[in-house]
Coordinates of C-alpha atoms in Angstrom, one line a residue:
M1 CA 14.7 13.4 -12.8
L2 CA 13.1 11.4 -15.7
F3 CA 16.6 10.4 -16.9
S4 CA 17.7 9.1 -13.5
F5 CA 16.0 5.7 -13.6
S6 CA 15.6 2.8 -15.9
T7 CA 15.1 3.4 -19.6
T8 CA 11.9 1.3 -19.6
G9 CA 10.6 3.3 -16.6
G10 CA 11.5 6.5 -18.3
I11 CA 9.6 5.6 -21.5
V12 CA 6.5 4.6 -19.5
L13 CA 6.5 7.8 -17.5
S14 CA 7.2 9.9 -20.6
F15 CA 4.2 8.4 -22.4
L16 CA 2.0 8.8 -19.4
C17 CA 3.0 12.5 -19.0
S18 CA 2.7 13.2 -22.7
V19 CA -1.0 12.1 -22.7
S20 CA -1.9 13.5 -19.3
Y21 CA 0.2 16.6 -19.0
C22 CA 1.8 15.4 -15.8
N23 CA 5.2 15.8 -14.2
P24 CA 7.4 13.3 -12.4
V25 CA 7.7 13.7 -8.7
E26 CA 10.2 12.3 -6.3
V27 CA 9.9 11.2 -2.7
T28 CA 12.9 9.9 -0.6
T29 CA 11.9 7.1 1.8
S30 CA 13.8 4.8 4.2
K31 CA 14.1 2.3 1.3
G32 CA 15.2 4.7 -1.4
I33 CA 13.9 7.3 -3.9
I34 CA 10.4 6.7 -5.4
V35 CA 9.3 8.4 -8.6
G36 CA 5.6 9.0 -9.1
S37 CA 3.5 11.5 -11.0
D38 CA 0.9 14.3 -10.6
H39 CA -1.4 13.2 -13.4
L40 CA -4.4 12.5 -11.2
R41 CA -7.0 15.2 -10.2
S42 CA -9.7 15.1 -7.5
R43 CA -13.3 15.6 -8.5
H44 CA -12.7 19.3 -7.7
G45 CA -9.7 19.6 -9.9
K46 CA -7.0 19.5 -7.2
V47 CA -3.7 17.7 -7.9
I48 CA -3.2 14.2 -6.4
Y49 CA 0.3 12.8 -6.3
S50 CA 0.3 9.1 -7.3
F51 CA 2.8 6.4 -6.5
T52 CA 1.8 2.9 -7.7
G53 CA 3.2 -0.6 -7.4
I54 CA 5.6 0.2 -4.5
P55 CA 7.0 -3.1 -3.1
Y56 CA 6.6 -3.5 0.7
A57 CA 8.0 -7.0 0.9
K58 CA 10.5 -9.3 -0.8
P59 CA 8.9 -11.3 -3.6
P60 CA 7.2 -14.3 -1.9
V61 CA 8.5 -16.8 -4.6
G62 CA 10.8 -19.8 -4.7
K63 CA 11.9 -20.6 -1.1
L64 CA 9.8 -17.7 0.2
R65 CA 6.6 -19.2 -1.1
F66 CA 4.4 -20.2 1.8
K67 CA 6.7 -18.3 4.2
G68 CA 6.0 -15.1 6.2
A69 CA 6.7 -12.0 4.1
E70 CA 10.0 -10.3 4.7
P71 CA 10.5 -6.5 4.5
V72 CA 11.8 -5.3 1.1
E73 CA 15.5 -4.5 0.8
P74 CA 16.5 -0.9 0.0
W75 CA 16.9 -0.3 -3.7
Q76 CA 19.6 1.4 -5.7
G77 CA 18.6 4.4 -7.8
P78 CA 15.1 5.8 -8.2
L79 CA 12.1 3.3 -8.2
N80 CA 9.6 3.9 -11.0
A81 CA 6.2 4.0 -9.3
T82 CA 4.0 5.1 -12.2
G83 CA 2.8 1.8 -13.7
K84 CA -0.2 -0.4 -12.8
C85 CA 0.1 -2.3 -9.5
P86 CA -0.1 -6.0 -10.2
S87 CA -2.6 -8.1 -8.2
C88 CA -1.7 -11.3 -6.5
A89 CA -2.3 -14.5 -8.6
W90 CA -5.9 -15.6 -8.8
V91 CA -8.2 -17.3 -11.4
K92 CA -11.2 -15.8 -13.1
R93 CA -14.2 -17.9 -13.9
P94 CA -13.9 -19.8 -17.2
S95 CA -14.0 -17.8 -20.3
A96 CA -16.4 -18.4 -23.2
L97 CA -14.0 -21.0 -24.4
G98 CA -14.1 -22.8 -21.1
Q99 CA -10.5 -21.9 -20.2
L100 CA -9.5 -20.6 -16.8
Q101 CA -8.0 -17.2 -16.9
I102 CA -5.0 -16.7 -14.6
V103 CA -4.8 -13.1 -13.4
G104 CA -2.0 -11.3 -11.6
Q105 CA 1.4 -12.7 -10.5
E106 CA 3.1 -14.3 -7.5
D107 CA 5.5 -11.4 -7.0
C108 CA 2.8 -9.1 -5.9
L109 CA 3.3 -7.6 -2.5
R110 CA 2.9 -4.0 -3.5
L111 CA 0.9 -0.9 -2.5
N112 CA -0.2 2.3 -3.9
V113 CA 0.0 5.7 -2.3
Y114 CA -2.1 8.8 -3.3
S115 CA -1.5 12.1 -1.6
P116 CA -2.9 15.7 -2.1
S117 CA 0.3 17.2 -0.6
L118 CA 4.0 16.4 -0.4
A119 CA 4.9 19.6 1.4
P120 CA 7.3 19.1 4.3
G121 CA 5.6 18.9 7.6
T122 CA 2.2 17.9 6.2
R123 CA 0.5 15.3 8.4
L124 CA -2.8 14.2 6.7
P125 CA -4.9 11.3 8.1
V126 CA -4.3 8.0 6.3
M127 CA -6.9 5.6 5.0
L128 CA -5.6 2.1 4.0
Y129 CA -7.9 0.0 1.9
I130 CA -8.0 -3.8 1.9
H131 CA -9.8 -5.4 -1.0
G132 CA -12.4 -8.2 -0.7
G133 CA -12.9 -11.3 -2.8
S134 CA -13.4 -14.3 -0.4
Y135 CA -9.7 -14.3 0.3
R136 CA -9.3 -16.0 -3.1
F137 CA -9.7 -13.4 -5.8
F138 CA -8.9 -9.8 -6.4
F139 CA -11.6 -7.3 -7.4
T140 CA -10.3 -3.7 -7.6
M141 CA -7.8 -1.3 -6.3
A142 CA -9.0 1.9 -4.7
G143 CA -9.0 5.3 -6.4
P144 CA -8.3 8.6 -4.7
E145 CA -10.4 11.1 -6.6
F146 CA -13.3 11.3 -4.1
L147 CA -11.4 11.2 -0.8
E148 CA -9.9 14.6 -0.6
N149 CA -7.5 15.8 2.2
V150 CA -6.5 12.3 3.2
V151 CA -3.6 10.1 2.1
L152 CA -5.0 6.9 0.5
V153 CA -3.1 3.6 0.5
D154 CA -4.3 0.4 -1.0
I155 CA -2.5 -2.9 -0.8
T156 CA -2.3 -6.4 -2.3
Y157 CA -1.9 -9.5 -0.2
R158 CA -1.5 -13.2 -1.0
L159 CA -4.8 -15.0 -1.9
G160 CA -6.2 -18.5 -1.7
V161 CA -3.9 -21.3 -0.8
L162 CA -0.8 -19.1 -1.2
G163 CA -2.1 -16.8 1.5
F164 CA -4.0 -19.1 3.8
A165 CA -2.7 -22.7 3.6
T166 CA -1.2 -24.2 6.8
T167 CA 0.5 -27.4 8.0
G168 CA -0.4 -26.5 11.5
D169 CA 3.2 -26.1 12.5
G170 CA 6.1 -23.7 11.8
V171 CA 6.6 -25.0 8.3
I172 CA 3.6 -23.3 6.8
P173 CA 2.3 -21.3 9.7
G174 CA -1.0 -20.0 8.3
N175 CA -2.6 -16.5 8.0
L176 CA 0.2 -15.5 5.6
G177 CA -2.2 -13.1 3.8
L178 CA -3.1 -11.4 7.0
K179 CA 0.6 -11.1 8.0
D180 CA 1.2 -9.5 4.6
Q181 CA -1.3 -6.9 5.6
V182 CA 0.5 -6.3 8.9
L183 CA 3.8 -5.8 7.0
A184 CA 2.1 -3.3 4.7
L185 CA 0.9 -1.4 7.8
Q186 CA 4.5 -1.4 9.2
W187 CA 5.6 0.1 5.9
V188 CA 3.0 2.8 6.3
R189 CA 4.2 3.5 9.8
D190 CA 7.8 3.8 8.7
N191 CA 7.3 5.7 5.4
I192 CA 3.9 7.4 5.1
A193 CA 5.2 10.7 6.6
Y194 CA 7.4 11.1 3.4
F195 CA 4.1 11.3 1.4
G196 CA 2.4 13.8 3.7
G197 CA 0.6 11.2 5.8
D198 CA 0.3 11.0 9.6
P199 CA 1.4 7.5 10.9
D200 CA -0.4 8.2 14.1
S201 CA -3.8 8.5 12.3
V202 CA -4.3 5.4 10.2
T203 CA -7.8 4.1 9.4
V204 CA -8.0 0.6 7.9
F205 CA -11.1 -0.1 5.9
G206 CA -12.2 -2.9 3.6
N207 CA -15.2 -4.6 2.0
S208 CA -16.3 -8.3 2.5
A209 CA -13.2 -10.3 3.1
G210 CA -11.4 -7.0 3.4
G211 CA -13.9 -6.0 6.1
A212 CA -13.3 -9.3 8.0
S213 CA -9.5 -8.6 7.6
T214 CA -10.0 -5.2 9.1
H215 CA -11.9 -6.6 12.1
L216 CA -9.1 -9.2 12.6
L217 CA -6.4 -6.5 12.4
L218 CA -8.2 -4.6 15.2
L219 CA -7.9 -7.7 17.4
S220 CA -4.5 -9.0 16.4
P221 CA -1.5 -8.3 18.7
R222 CA 0.7 -8.2 15.6
A223 CA -1.1 -5.0 14.4
K224 CA -1.2 -3.2 17.8
G225 CA -0.2 0.4 17.4
L226 CA -0.3 0.3 13.5
L227 CA -4.0 1.3 13.1
H228 CA -6.2 3.7 15.0
R229 CA -9.6 3.1 13.5
G230 CA -11.3 0.4 11.4
I231 CA -14.2 0.3 9.0
S232 CA -15.6 -3.2 8.1
M233 CA -18.1 -3.0 5.2
S234 CA -20.3 -6.1 4.7
G235 CA -17.8 -8.4 6.5
T236 CA -16.6 -9.2 10.0
A237 CA -14.5 -12.0 11.5
A238 CA -17.8 -13.6 12.9
C239 CA -19.3 -14.2 9.4
P240 CA -19.5 -17.9 8.8
W241 CA -17.1 -17.7 5.8
A242 CA -14.6 -15.4 7.5
M243 CA -12.6 -18.0 9.4
I244 CA -12.2 -21.8 9.3
P245 CA -11.1 -24.3 11.9
R246 CA -7.3 -24.9 12.1
Q247 CA -7.6 -28.6 11.6
L248 CA -9.8 -28.1 8.5
A249 CA -7.2 -25.8 7.1
I250 CA -4.5 -28.4 7.7
D251 CA -6.6 -31.2 6.1
R252 CA -7.3 -29.0 3.0
T253 CA -3.6 -28.1 2.7
K254 CA -2.7 -31.8 2.7
A255 CA -5.4 -32.6 0.2
F256 CA -4.2 -29.7 -2.0
S257 CA -0.7 -31.1 -1.8
V258 CA -1.8 -34.5 -3.0
L259 CA -3.8 -32.9 -5.9
C260 CA -0.5 -31.2 -6.9
G261 CA 1.4 -34.5 -6.9
C262 CA 3.1 -33.7 -3.6
P263 CA 3.3 -35.7 -0.3
P264 CA 0.8 -34.7 2.4
E265 CA 3.5 -35.2 5.1
P266 CA 5.9 -34.7 6.6
S267 CA 5.4 -30.9 6.5
K268 CA 8.9 -30.1 5.2
E269 CA 8.6 -32.4 2.2
L270 CA 5.1 -31.0 1.5
L271 CA 6.5 -27.5 1.5
E272 CA 9.6 -28.2 -0.6
C273 CA 7.4 -30.0 -3.2
L274 CA 4.8 -27.2 -3.4
Q275 CA 7.5 -24.6 -3.7
E276 CA 8.4 -26.3 -7.1
V277 CA 4.9 -26.5 -8.5
P278 CA 4.3 -23.9 -11.3
I279 CA 2.2 -21.0 -10.1
R280 CA -0.5 -21.6 -12.7
S281 CA -1.0 -25.2 -11.4
I282 CA -1.2 -23.8 -7.8
V283 CA -3.9 -21.3 -8.7
E284 CA -5.9 -23.7 -11.0
M285 CA -5.9 -26.5 -8.4
L286 CA -7.8 -24.4 -6.0
Q287 CA -10.9 -24.8 -8.2
K288 CA -11.1 -28.4 -7.2
F289 CA -12.4 -27.4 -3.7
R290 CA -15.8 -25.9 -4.8
D291 CA -19.0 -27.8 -5.7
E292 CA -21.8 -27.1 -8.1
Y293 CA -23.3 -24.6 -5.6
Y294 CA -20.1 -22.5 -5.5
L295 CA -19.5 -23.8 -1.9
P296 CA -17.5 -23.3 0.3
L297 CA -17.3 -19.6 -0.2
T298 CA -13.8 -19.6 1.3
E299 CA -11.8 -22.8 0.9
F300 CA -8.7 -21.3 2.6
A301 CA -9.2 -18.6 5.2
P302 CA -7.8 -17.1 8.5
I303 CA -7.4 -19.5 11.4
I304 CA -6.7 -19.4 15.1
E305 CA -3.0 -20.4 15.4
E306 CA -1.5 -22.3 18.3
E307 CA -0.4 -20.4 21.4
S308 CA 3.2 -21.6 20.7
A309 CA 3.3 -20.4 17.1
N310 CA 6.1 -18.0 16.3
N311 CA 4.9 -14.5 15.1
A312 CA 1.3 -15.7 15.2
F313 CA -1.3 -13.3 13.9
L314 CA -4.1 -14.7 16.1
T315 CA -4.0 -17.3 18.8
R316 CA -7.4 -16.7 20.5
D317 CA -11.0 -16.7 19.5
P318 CA -11.9 -13.2 18.4
D319 CA -14.8 -13.2 20.9
E320 CA -12.3 -13.4 23.7
I321 CA -10.0 -10.5 22.6
E322 CA -10.5 -7.0 23.8
S323 CA -9.8 -4.0 21.6
E324 CA -10.4 -0.4 22.4
I325 CA -9.9 0.8 18.8
P326 CA -13.0 2.6 17.4
W327 CA -14.8 0.5 14.8
M328 CA -17.5 1.2 12.3
T329 CA -19.3 -1.7 10.5
G330 CA -22.5 -2.3 8.6
I331 CA -24.2 -4.1 5.8
N332 CA -26.0 -3.2 2.5
S333 CA -29.7 -3.6 2.0
A334 CA -29.2 -6.3 -0.7
D335 CA -25.9 -8.0 0.2
H336 CA -27.3 -11.2 -1.2
L337 CA -27.1 -9.8 -4.7
S338 CA -23.4 -10.6 -4.9
Y339 CA -23.2 -14.4 -5.3
P340 CA -24.2 -16.6 -8.2
Y341 CA -26.9 -18.6 -6.5
K342 CA -28.7 -18.6 -9.8
E343 CA -26.3 -21.6 -10.1
F344 CA -28.7 -23.4 -7.8
L345 CA -31.6 -22.8 -10.2
L346 CA -29.5 -23.6 -13.2
H347 CA -28.5 -26.9 -11.6
V348 CA -32.1 -27.8 -10.8
R349 CA -33.3 -26.9 -14.4
R350 CA -30.4 -28.6 -16.1
N351 CA -30.8 -31.9 -14.4
G352 CA -34.6 -31.9 -14.1
L353 CA -34.4 -32.1 -10.3
N354 CA -37.1 -31.6 -7.6
M355 CA -37.0 -28.1 -6.3
G356 CA -37.9 -28.8 -2.8
E357 CA -35.5 -31.8 -2.4
Q358 CA -32.6 -29.8 -3.9
L359 CA -33.3 -26.9 -1.5
D360 CA -32.8 -29.3 1.4
I361 CA -29.6 -30.5 -0.1
F362 CA -28.3 -27.0 -0.8
L363 CA -29.2 -25.8 2.7
S364 CA -27.5 -28.9 4.2
K365 CA -24.3 -28.1 2.4
W366 CA -24.5 -24.4 3.1
L367 CA -25.0 -24.9 6.8
S368 CA -22.0 -27.2 7.0
Y369 CA -19.6 -24.4 6.2
G370 CA -18.9 -22.1 9.2
F371 CA -22.3 -22.1 11.0
N372 CA -21.2 -24.4 13.8
V373 CA -24.2 -26.7 13.3
S374 CA -23.6 -30.3 13.9
K375 CA -24.3 -32.8 11.2
K376 CA -27.0 -34.4 13.4
A377 CA -28.7 -31.0 14.0
I378 CA -28.7 -29.8 10.4
P379 CA -32.2 -31.4 9.4
S380 CA -33.8 -29.6 12.4
V381 CA -32.1 -26.3 11.5
I382 CA -33.3 -26.6 7.9
N383 CA -36.9 -27.1 9.1
K384 CA -36.6 -24.0 11.2
I385 CA -35.2 -22.0 8.3
K386 CA -38.0 -23.1 6.0
A387 CA -40.7 -22.4 8.6
F388 CA -39.3 -18.9 9.2
Y389 CA -38.6 -17.8 5.7
F390 CA -40.9 -20.0 3.5
G391 CA -43.8 -20.6 6.0
N392 CA -43.3 -24.4 5.4
E393 CA -44.9 -24.0 2.0
S394 CA -44.1 -26.6 -0.6
I395 CA -41.2 -25.3 -2.7
A396 CA -42.5 -26.5 -6.0
D397 CA -41.8 -23.5 -8.3
E398 CA -39.2 -20.8 -8.8
Q399 CA -41.3 -18.0 -7.2
K400 CA -41.2 -19.8 -3.9
L401 CA -37.4 -19.5 -3.9
L402 CA -37.4 -15.7 -3.6
K403 CA -36.9 -15.9 0.1
L404 CA -33.6 -17.8 -0.4
D405 CA -32.1 -14.4 -1.0
E406 CA -32.9 -13.3 2.5
V407 CA -31.6 -16.6 4.0
I408 CA -28.2 -16.1 2.3
A409 CA -27.9 -12.4 3.3
D410 CA -29.0 -13.0 6.9
G411 CA -26.8 -16.0 7.3
W412 CA -23.6 -14.8 5.6
F413 CA -23.7 -11.1 6.6
L414 CA -26.3 -10.1 9.2
K415 CA -25.5 -13.0 11.5
G416 CA -21.8 -12.1 11.6
L417 CA -22.5 -8.4 12.0
T418 CA -24.7 -8.8 15.0
H419 CA -22.5 -11.3 16.8
A420 CA -19.3 -9.3 16.2
V421 CA -20.8 -6.1 17.4
S422 CA -22.1 -7.7 20.6
K423 CA -18.6 -9.0 21.4
Y424 CA -16.5 -5.9 20.5
R425 CA -15.2 -4.0 23.5
G426 CA -14.3 -0.6 21.8
N427 CA -16.6 2.2 20.6
T428 CA -18.7 0.7 17.8
Y429 CA -20.7 2.5 15.1
L430 CA -23.2 0.8 12.8
Y431 CA -24.5 1.8 9.4
Y432 CA -27.1 0.5 7.0
Y433 CA -26.4 1.3 3.4
D434 CA -29.3 1.3 0.9
Y435 CA -28.5 3.8 -1.7
Q436 CA -28.9 2.3 -5.2
Q437 CA -27.4 4.0 -8.2
S438 CA -29.8 4.9 -11.0
N439 CA -27.8 3.2 -13.7
A440 CA -25.6 0.5 -12.1
T441 CA -25.1 -1.9 -9.3
F442 CA -22.5 -4.6 -8.8
F443 CA -24.9 -7.5 -9.2
S444 CA -24.7 -6.8 -12.9
I445 CA -21.1 -7.9 -12.8
I446 CA -20.8 -10.6 -10.2
G447 CA -24.2 -12.2 -10.2
R448 CA -27.4 -11.8 -8.3
G449 CA -29.9 -13.8 -6.3
F450 CA -33.3 -15.0 -7.4
S451 CA -35.6 -12.0 -6.9
E452 CA -35.9 -9.0 -9.2
E453 CA -35.7 -6.7 -6.2
R454 CA -32.4 -4.9 -6.4
G455 CA -31.4 -2.5 -3.6
A456 CA -27.8 -1.8 -2.6
S457 CA -25.9 -4.9 -3.8
H458 CA -22.8 -6.3 -2.1
M459 CA -19.9 -3.8 -2.8
D460 CA -22.2 -1.0 -4.0
E461 CA -20.9 1.2 -1.1
L462 CA -17.6 1.2 -2.9
L463 CA -19.2 3.3 -5.6
S464 CA -19.6 6.1 -3.1
L465 CA -15.9 5.9 -2.2
F466 CA -14.0 5.2 -5.4
P467 CA -14.4 6.1 -9.1
M468 CA -15.1 2.9 -11.0
T469 CA -15.8 4.1 -14.5
T470 CA -14.2 0.9 -15.8
F471 CA -17.4 -0.7 -14.9
F472 CA -20.0 2.1 -14.7
Q473 CA -20.6 5.6 -15.8
E474 CA -20.3 8.0 -13.0
D475 CA -23.5 8.8 -11.0
L476 CA -22.6 12.2 -9.4
R477 CA -25.6 12.2 -7.1
L478 CA -23.9 9.4 -5.2
R479 CA -20.7 11.2 -4.5
R480 CA -22.2 13.4 -1.8
M481 CA -22.1 10.5 0.6
C482 CA -18.4 9.7 0.4
R483 CA -17.6 12.3 3.1
S484 CA -19.0 10.3 6.0
P485 CA -16.4 7.5 6.2
K486 CA -13.7 10.0 5.6
K487 CA -14.9 12.3 8.4
W488 CA -15.3 9.4 10.8
S489 CA -11.8 8.3 10.0
L490 CA -10.5 11.6 11.4
C491 CA -11.6 11.0 15.0
G492 CA -13.8 7.9 15.2
H493 CA -16.7 9.4 17.2
I494 CA -18.9 11.6 15.1
S495 CA -22.5 11.0 14.1
L496 CA -22.9 9.9 10.5
S497 CA -25.1 8.4 7.9
M498 CA -23.9 6.4 4.9
G499 CA -27.1 6.5 2.9
T500 CA -30.8 6.5 3.1

């Protein structure tokens, strides 16, 4: 059927097949025919059918910017699903020339489907992956080569201000990125059977902000019946960065509007103006909300919406919501090795500052974002942190800062994990991941803390689930552990270990 869709699509697929010895494959869904390919192989050589860049919503552009995503309309003719799935718009750190690099695009609500079987009547368990990135940037899409005998889906969702701004009313309702995820799950419910998947056996899993998103989906009434198990890796809704107060989100949205040259109110005028701002300016302006310490970690994030909000994702504190859906969650042994808090040290060195005084300033700012510590109580909390982690020793040299790694990991990840698990009503399973690859870890890409100790960095567990040879050479010893999350996703109540 190569000749039955667009010339451009045909050329792309022809080239792909010519170098990979693949064949086009067709699936007829409720929205229309989708053409993928069979060029992927599992690590054991089995065929994986690949369908990439499938739209699950109308493009959220123009008058749909800052609005709830709407289901995609049926298309005419076969849809070419063999190209690279675009990410939603975000900005990389400055390049060597100091220029911001805008990545992705605004028309981005797409998903990928990978299946080992398209035979009629096949009903394989489904695993849907939600990427992390502080709700503001995109890291990587999932790959299917290590997860055999399941249908893998991974999705994009709106990031940063485009996904999490709010005016606190119905004009920009908030939680748009999470509502994108719900719409993707609805697409899975309605269409995954065409790809050999079982819509009644869907496990949602994600890392960091994707883990927090998974936790929130387990609790949201909007997602009820759409997922049947959840896995949150190094991120829960109780992490200090995972949610922000609604009023703070409103204030930041108004401030963002002013920075873009738009009125902060009334809400309708704010929206209409921001809908005309070029996407590059929208994404670039988000950089104005972070300080020299890379804080806050999440400028725009999920909120608790008002009870009266239409189509609200969440209207109650997560602690108050009951869910019986089985949930697995855990952390890595060196989750602190993911954030560039070497920036703290560089800031001190560059400006000839006193180490101890700057530590107090840093901790004061750090505690002001999501820890529910009053401004008045912050000095007392800082003293307690220093006594517990540093023994109240004078912080006069860099070696004394090694314990700051533990402060960050405990505060940003362990604290949220223990709190969330204590409040969750359903069956809950915990893991502790400490496997370190012999030749790679993610801290080499996205920064590390102060100590030379490595361990399993933030996101390292993804290396046991997805092939990431773009960044690393394969470490085949690691792949033996990828079975546990998959097995757990089948029934949600087996004994497992994700690494030792």
